[in-house]
Short mmCIF file of C-alpha atoms and ligand atoms in Angstrom, two decimals:
data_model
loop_
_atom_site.label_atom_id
_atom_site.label_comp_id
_atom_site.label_asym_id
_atom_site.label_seq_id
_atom_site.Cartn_x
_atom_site.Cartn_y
_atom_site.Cartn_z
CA UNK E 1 -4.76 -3.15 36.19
CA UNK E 2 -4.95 -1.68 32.94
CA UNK E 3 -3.20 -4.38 30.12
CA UNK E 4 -0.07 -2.95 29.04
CA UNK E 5 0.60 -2.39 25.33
CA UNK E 6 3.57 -1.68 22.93
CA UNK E 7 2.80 1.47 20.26
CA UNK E 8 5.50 0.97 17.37
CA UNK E 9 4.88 4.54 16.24
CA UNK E 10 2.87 7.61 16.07
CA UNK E 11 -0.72 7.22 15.75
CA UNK E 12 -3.94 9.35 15.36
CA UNK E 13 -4.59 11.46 17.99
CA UNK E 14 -8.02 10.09 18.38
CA UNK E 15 -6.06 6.48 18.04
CA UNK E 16 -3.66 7.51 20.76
CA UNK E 17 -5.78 8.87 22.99
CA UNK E 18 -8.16 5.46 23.11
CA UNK E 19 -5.36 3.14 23.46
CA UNK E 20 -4.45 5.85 26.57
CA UNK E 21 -7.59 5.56 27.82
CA UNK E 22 -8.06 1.36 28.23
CA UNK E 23 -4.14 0.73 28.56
CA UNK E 24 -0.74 1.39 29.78
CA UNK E 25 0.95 2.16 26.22
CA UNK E 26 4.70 1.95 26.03
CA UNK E 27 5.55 4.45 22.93
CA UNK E 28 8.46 2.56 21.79
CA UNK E 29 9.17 5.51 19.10
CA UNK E 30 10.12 7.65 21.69
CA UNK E 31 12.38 5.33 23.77
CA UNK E 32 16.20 6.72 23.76
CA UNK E 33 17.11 3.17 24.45
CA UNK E 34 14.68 0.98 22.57
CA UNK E 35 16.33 -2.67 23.58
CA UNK E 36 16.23 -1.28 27.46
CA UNK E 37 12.85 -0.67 27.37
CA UNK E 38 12.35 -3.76 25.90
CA UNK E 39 14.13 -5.23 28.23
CA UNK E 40 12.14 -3.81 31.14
CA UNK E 41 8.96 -4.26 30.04
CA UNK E 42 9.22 -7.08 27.15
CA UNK E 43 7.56 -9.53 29.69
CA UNK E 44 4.12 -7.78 30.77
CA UNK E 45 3.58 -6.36 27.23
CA UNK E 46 0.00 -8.65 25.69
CA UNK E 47 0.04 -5.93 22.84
CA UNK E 48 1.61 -4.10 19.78
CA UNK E 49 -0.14 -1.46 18.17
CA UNK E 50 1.33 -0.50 14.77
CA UNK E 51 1.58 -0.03 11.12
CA UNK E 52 1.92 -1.74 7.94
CA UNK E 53 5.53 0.34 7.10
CA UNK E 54 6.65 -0.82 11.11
CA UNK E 55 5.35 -4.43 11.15
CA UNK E 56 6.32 -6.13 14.29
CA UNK E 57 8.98 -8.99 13.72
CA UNK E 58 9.83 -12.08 15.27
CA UNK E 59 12.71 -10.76 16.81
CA UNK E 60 10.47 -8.41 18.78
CA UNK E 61 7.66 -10.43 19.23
CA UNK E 62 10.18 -13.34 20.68
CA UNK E 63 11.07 -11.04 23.35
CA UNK E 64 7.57 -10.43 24.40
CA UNK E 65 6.45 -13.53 26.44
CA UNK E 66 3.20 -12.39 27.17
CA UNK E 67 2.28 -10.87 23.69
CA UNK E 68 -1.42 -11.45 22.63
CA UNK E 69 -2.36 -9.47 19.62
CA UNK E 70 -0.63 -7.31 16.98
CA UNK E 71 -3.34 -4.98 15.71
CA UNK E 72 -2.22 -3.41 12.23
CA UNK E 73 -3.32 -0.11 11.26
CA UNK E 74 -3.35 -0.75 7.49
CA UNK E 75 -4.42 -4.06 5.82
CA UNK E 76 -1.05 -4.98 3.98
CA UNK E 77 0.81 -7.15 6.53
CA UNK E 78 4.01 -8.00 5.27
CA UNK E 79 6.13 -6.45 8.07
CA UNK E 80 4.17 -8.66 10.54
CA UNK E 81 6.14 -11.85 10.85
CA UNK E 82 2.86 -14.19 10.29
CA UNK E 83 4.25 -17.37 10.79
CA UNK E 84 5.99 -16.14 14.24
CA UNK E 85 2.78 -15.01 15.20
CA UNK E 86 0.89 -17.77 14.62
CA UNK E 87 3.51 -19.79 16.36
CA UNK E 88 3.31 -17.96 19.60
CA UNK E 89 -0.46 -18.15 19.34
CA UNK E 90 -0.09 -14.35 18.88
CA UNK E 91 -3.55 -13.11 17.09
CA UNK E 92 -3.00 -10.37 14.28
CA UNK E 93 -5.29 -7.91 12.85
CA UNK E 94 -5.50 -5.34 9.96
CA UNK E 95 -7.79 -2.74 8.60
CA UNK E 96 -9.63 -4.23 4.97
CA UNK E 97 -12.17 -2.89 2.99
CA UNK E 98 -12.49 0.41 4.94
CA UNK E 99 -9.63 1.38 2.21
CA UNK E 100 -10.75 0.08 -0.50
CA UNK E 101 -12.15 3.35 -2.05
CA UNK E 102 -9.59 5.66 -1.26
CA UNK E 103 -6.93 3.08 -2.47
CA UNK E 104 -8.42 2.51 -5.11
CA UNK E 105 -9.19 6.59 -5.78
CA UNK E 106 -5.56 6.37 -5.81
CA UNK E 107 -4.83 4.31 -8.55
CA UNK E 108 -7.37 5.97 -10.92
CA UNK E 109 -5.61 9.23 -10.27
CA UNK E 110 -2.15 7.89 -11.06
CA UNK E 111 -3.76 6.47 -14.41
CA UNK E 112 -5.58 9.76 -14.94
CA UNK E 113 -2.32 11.61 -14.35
CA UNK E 114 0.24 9.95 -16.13
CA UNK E 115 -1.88 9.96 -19.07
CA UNK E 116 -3.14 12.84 -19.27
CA UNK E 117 0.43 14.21 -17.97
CA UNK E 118 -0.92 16.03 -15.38
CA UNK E 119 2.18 17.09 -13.31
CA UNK E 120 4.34 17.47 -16.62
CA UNK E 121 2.07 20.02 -17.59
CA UNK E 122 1.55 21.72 -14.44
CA UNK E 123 5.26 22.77 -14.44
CA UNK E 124 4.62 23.39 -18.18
CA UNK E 125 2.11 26.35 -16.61
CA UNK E 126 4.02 27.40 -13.48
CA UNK E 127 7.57 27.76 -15.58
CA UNK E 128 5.41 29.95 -18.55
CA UNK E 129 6.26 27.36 -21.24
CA UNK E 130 2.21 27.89 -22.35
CA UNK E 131 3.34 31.99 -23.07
CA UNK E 132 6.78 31.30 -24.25
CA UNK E 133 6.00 28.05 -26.38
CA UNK E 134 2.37 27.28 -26.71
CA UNK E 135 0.56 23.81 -25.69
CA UNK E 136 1.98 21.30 -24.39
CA UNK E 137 2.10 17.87 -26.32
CA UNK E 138 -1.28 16.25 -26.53
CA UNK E 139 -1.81 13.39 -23.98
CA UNK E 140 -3.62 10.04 -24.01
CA UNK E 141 -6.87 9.09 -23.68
CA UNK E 142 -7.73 5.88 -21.20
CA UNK E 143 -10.82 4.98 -23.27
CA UNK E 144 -10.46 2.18 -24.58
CA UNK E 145 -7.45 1.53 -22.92
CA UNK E 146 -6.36 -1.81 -21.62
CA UNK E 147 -5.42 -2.13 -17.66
CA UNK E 148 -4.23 -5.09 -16.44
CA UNK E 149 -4.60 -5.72 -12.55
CA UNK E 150 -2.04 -7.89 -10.50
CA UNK E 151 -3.87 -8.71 -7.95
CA UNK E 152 -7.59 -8.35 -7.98
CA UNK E 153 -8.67 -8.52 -4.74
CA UNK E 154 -10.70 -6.25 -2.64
CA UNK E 155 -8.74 -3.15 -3.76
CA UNK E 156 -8.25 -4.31 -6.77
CA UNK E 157 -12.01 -5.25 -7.95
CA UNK E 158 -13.07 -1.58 -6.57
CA UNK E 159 -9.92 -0.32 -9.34
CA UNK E 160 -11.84 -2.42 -12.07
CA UNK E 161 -15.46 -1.26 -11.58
CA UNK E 162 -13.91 2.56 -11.08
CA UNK E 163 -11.52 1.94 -14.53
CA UNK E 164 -14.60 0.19 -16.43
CA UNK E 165 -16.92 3.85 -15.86
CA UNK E 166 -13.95 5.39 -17.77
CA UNK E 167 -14.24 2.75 -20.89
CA UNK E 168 -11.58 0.90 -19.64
CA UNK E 169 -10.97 -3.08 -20.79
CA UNK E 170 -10.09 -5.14 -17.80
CA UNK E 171 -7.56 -8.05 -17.20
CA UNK E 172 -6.13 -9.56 -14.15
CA UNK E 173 -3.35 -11.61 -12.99
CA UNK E 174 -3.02 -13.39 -9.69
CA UNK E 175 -2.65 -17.41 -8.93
CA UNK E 176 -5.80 -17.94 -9.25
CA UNK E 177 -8.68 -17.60 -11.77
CA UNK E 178 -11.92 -15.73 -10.72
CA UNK E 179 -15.00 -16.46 -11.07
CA UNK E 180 -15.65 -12.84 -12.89
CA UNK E 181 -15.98 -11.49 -16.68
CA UNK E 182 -12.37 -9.59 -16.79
CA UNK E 183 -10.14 -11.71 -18.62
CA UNK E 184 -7.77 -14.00 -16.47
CA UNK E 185 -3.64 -14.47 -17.25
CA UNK E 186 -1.82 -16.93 -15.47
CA UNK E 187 1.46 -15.03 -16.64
CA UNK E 188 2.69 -11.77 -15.80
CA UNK E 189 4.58 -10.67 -18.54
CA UNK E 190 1.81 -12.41 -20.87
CA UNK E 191 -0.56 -9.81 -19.57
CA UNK E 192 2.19 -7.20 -19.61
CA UNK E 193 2.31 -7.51 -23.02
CA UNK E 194 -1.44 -7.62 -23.74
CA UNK E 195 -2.40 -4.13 -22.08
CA UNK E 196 -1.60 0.02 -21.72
CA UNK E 197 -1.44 0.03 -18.23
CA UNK E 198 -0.30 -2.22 -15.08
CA UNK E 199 -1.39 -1.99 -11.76
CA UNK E 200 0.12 -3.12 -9.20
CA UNK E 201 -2.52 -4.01 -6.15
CA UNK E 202 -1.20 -7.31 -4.92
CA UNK E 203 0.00 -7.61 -1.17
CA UNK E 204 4.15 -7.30 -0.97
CA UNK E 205 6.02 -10.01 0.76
CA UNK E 206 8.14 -13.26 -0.20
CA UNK E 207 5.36 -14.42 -3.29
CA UNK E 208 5.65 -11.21 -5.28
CA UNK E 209 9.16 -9.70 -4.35
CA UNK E 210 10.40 -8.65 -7.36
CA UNK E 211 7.65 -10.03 -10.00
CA UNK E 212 7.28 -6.84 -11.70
CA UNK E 213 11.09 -7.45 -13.11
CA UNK E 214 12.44 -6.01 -15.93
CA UNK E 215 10.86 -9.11 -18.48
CA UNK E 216 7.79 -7.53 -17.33
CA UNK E 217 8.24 -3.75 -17.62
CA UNK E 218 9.72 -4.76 -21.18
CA UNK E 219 6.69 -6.90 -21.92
CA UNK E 220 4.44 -3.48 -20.95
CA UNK E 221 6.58 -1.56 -23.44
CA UNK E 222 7.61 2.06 -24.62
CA UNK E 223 3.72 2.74 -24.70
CA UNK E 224 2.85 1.43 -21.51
CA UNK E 225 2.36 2.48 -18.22
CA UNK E 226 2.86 0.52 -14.61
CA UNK E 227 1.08 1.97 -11.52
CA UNK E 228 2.08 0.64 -7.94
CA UNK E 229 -0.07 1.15 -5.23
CA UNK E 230 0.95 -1.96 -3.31
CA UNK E 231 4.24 -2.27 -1.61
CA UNK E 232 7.57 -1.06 -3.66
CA UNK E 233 8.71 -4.70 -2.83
CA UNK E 234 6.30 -5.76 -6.10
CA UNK E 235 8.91 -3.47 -8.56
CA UNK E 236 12.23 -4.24 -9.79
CA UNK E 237 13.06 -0.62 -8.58
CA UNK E 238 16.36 -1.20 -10.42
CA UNK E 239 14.80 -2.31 -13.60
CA UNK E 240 11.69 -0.16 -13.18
CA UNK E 241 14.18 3.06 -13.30
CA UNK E 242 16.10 1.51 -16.35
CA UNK E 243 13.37 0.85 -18.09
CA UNK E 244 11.72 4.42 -18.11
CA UNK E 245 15.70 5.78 -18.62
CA UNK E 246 15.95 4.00 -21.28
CA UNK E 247 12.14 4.85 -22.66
CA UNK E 248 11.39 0.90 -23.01
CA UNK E 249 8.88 1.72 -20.37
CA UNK E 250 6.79 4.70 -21.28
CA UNK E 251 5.34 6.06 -17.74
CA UNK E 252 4.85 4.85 -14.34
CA UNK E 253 2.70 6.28 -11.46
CA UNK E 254 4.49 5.35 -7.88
CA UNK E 255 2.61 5.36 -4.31
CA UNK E 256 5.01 2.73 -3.00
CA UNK E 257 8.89 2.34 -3.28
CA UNK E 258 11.23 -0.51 -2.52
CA UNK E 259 12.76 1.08 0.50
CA UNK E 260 10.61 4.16 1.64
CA UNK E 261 11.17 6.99 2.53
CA UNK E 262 14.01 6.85 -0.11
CA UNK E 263 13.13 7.74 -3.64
CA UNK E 264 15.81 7.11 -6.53
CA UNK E 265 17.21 10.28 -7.10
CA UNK E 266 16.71 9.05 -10.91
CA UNK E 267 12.83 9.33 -10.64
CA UNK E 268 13.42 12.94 -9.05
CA UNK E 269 14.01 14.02 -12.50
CA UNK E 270 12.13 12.19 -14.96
CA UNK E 271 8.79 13.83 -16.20
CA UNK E 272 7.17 10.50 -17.78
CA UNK E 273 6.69 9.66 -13.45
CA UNK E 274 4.78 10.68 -11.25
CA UNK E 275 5.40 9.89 -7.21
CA UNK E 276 3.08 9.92 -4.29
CA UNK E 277 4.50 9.71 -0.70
CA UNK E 278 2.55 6.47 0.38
CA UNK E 279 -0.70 8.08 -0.10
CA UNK E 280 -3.42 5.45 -0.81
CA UNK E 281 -5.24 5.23 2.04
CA UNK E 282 -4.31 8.57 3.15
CA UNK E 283 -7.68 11.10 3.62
CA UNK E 284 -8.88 12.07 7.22
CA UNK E 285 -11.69 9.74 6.85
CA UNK E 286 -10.23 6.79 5.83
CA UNK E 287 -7.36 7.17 7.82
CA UNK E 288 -9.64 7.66 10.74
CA UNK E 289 -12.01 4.49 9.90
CA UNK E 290 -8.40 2.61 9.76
CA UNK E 291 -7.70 4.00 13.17
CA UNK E 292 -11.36 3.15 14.93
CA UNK E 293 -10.83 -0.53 13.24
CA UNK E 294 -7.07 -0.74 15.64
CA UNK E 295 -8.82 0.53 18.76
CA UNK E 296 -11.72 -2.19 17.90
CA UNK E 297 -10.00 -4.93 17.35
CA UNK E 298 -8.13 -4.43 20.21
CA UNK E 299 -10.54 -3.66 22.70
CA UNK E 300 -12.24 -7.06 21.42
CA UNK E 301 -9.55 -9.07 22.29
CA UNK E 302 -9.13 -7.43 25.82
CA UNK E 303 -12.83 -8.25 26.54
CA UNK E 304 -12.82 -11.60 25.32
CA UNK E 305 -15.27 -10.80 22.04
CA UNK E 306 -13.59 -12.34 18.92
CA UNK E 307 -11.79 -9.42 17.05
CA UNK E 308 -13.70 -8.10 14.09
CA UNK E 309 -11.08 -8.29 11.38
CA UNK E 310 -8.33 -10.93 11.66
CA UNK E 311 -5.52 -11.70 9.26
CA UNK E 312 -6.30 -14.99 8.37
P1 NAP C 401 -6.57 -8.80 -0.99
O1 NAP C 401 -8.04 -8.59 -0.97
O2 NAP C 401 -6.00 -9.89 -0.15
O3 NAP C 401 -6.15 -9.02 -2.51
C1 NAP C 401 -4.87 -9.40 -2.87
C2 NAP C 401 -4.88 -9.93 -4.30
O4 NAP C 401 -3.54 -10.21 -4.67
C3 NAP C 401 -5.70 -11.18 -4.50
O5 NAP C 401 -6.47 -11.04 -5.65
C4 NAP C 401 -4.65 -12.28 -4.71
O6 NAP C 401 -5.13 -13.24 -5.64
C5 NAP C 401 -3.47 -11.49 -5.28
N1 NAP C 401 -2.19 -12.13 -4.94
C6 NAP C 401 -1.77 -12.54 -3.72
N2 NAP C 401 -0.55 -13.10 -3.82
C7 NAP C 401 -0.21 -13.04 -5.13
C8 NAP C 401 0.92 -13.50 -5.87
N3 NAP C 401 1.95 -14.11 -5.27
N4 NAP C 401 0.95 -13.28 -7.20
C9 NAP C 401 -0.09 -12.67 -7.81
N5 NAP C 401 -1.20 -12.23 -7.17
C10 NAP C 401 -1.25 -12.42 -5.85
O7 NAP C 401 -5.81 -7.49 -0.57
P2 NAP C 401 -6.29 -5.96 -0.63
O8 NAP C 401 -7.06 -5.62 0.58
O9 NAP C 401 -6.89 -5.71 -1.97
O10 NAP C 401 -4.86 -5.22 -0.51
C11 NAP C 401 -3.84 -5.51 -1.42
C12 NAP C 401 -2.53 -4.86 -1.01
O11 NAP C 401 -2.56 -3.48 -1.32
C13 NAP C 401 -2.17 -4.87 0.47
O12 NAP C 401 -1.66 -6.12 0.87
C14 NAP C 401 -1.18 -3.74 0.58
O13 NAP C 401 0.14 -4.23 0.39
C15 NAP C 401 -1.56 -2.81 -0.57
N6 NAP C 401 -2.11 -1.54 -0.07
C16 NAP C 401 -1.45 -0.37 -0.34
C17 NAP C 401 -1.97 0.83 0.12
C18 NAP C 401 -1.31 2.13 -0.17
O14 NAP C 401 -1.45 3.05 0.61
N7 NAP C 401 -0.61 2.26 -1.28
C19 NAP C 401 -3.14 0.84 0.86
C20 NAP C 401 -3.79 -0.35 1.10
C21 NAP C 401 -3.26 -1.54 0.62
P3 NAP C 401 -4.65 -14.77 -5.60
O15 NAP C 401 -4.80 -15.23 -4.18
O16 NAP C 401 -5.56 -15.46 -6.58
O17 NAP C 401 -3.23 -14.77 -6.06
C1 8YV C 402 -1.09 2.56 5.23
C2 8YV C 402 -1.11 0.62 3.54
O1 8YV C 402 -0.72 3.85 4.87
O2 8YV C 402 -3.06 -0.46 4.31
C3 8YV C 402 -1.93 -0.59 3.82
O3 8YV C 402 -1.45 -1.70 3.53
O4 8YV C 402 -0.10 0.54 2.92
C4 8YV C 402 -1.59 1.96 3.96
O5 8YV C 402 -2.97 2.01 4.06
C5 8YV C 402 -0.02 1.90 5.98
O6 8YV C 402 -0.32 0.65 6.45
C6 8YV C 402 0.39 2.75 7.17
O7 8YV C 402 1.70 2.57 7.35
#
């Protein structure tokens, strides 16, 4: 008998139709009644298939007796209740480094964009401003720039060497000091203060709710610029939308938001911004390696092979 597993939401096809092929998979997205399907099959389930937006928490995973292995499609794993997991002896997985680029090609466009005011302009074009008014006002050059990293860790390192080809100067902030040339802050807002532009690459959950706050986004200043492409939990999103309101923050480029798929209406109008819909990791082939790394780790576990990329 096929193992039975638990999909949390839609997949790739070519993700979907694997899982199909080696299990019985419960699509608990398209349940009318999610807690009666639980209910019925809570006990045979030995595996969740999901995302890093979906998580699996230890409400769910308490009513799955027989639950073996989450397997993440993403590497952030903040919605994944760790500690219940671990607990329950439940094994988790992600999807690191097969991102890294991408993300990271993410970041260096929201830096290229806001400073170079990319989108402002673009409606500058489309509404015939250039006809009816002439050039826009100049934009910024990132030579030479400062960027200071929160969180330099596989993503973020791959931000810094990208960055550095541009003439960047590189600083980074995270508990611990590297053993690497960029220089190291032990404070936020220190670094904040110190640099043009903040990016945010750190993972989201209880240790950095919140620490880009408004003493930061003040520290980074009416010149700056903060860039988020971690988890919306990092931001202030109050603060962060006061701040560029009240032009004490000078630009900010936003993958992530504090409670996606919502967007302050606020940011909807302000031209100093500009928003991606969760976009980091999103191209068809990184997306795609993501999706091979599920199915993998998975069918590891289900043939007794130690899975190839466990959240540790
Ligand atoms: P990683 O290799 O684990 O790096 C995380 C870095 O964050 C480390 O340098 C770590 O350094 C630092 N960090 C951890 N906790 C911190 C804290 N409390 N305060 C300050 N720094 C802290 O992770 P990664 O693979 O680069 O991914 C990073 C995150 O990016 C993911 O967790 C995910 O949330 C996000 N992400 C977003 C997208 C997107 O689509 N926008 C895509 C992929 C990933 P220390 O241990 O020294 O503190
Ligand atoms: C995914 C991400 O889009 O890897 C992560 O942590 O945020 C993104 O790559 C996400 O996990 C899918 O929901």
């Amino acid at each position: 008998m096929k193992p039975e597993i638990l999909m949390m939401g839609p997949m790739m096809p070519h993700v979907e139709a694997a899982l199909d092929e080696a299990y019985t998979v419960h699509r608990l997205f398209k349940a009318d009644d999610r807690d009666a399907l639980i209910a019925e099959i809570g006990p045979r389930i030995r595996g969740i298939a999901t995302d890093g937006g979906l998580g699996a928490s230890a409400d769910l995973m308490g009513k799955l007796s027989a639950l073996e292995i989450v397997s993440c499609y993403g590497v952030g794993v903040d919605a994944i209740d760790l500690g219940h997991a671990k607990s329950q002896g439940v094994t988790v997985t992600n999807t690191p480094d097969v991102l890294n680029d991408d993300v990271a090609n993410m970041a260096v466009a929201l830096v290229l964009a806001t400073s170079r005011t990319l989108v402002a302009n673009d409606t500058w074009v489309r509404q015939g401003r250039w006809q009816s008014e002439g050039a826009p006002p100049l934009a910024r050059s990132i030579r030479g720039a400062k960027v200071g990293i929160l969180g330099l860790g596989r993503i973020g390192k791959d931000i810094a060497e990208k960055l550095g080809v541009f003439g960047c100067e590189i600083a980074y902030h995270g508990r611990s000091k590297q053993d690497i040339s960029y220089e190291y802050f032990d404070d936020l807002a220190a670094m904040a203060k110190a640099v043009d532009y903040l990016i945010a690459i750190c993972p989201g959950g209880p240790s950095t709710n919140g620490i880009v706050n408004a003493e930061v986004l003040e520290a980074l200043g009416k010149d700056g610029t903060f860039i988020n492409v971690a988890r919306g939990s990092v931001h202030d999103e109050t603060a962060l939308v006061a701040a560029l309101h009240n032009g004490t923050l000078g630009a900010a480029g936003l993958d992530v938001f504090a409670k996606e798929p919502g967007v302050p209406e606020a940011l909807l109008k302000m031209d100093n911004v500009v928003l991606q819909p969760h976009q980091g990791s999103g191209t068809v082939e990184t997306r795609r390696a993501m999706g091979d790394l599920v199915v993998e780790n998975m069918r590891r576990h289900f043939t007794g092979e130690p899975v190839k990329t466990p959240v540790t």
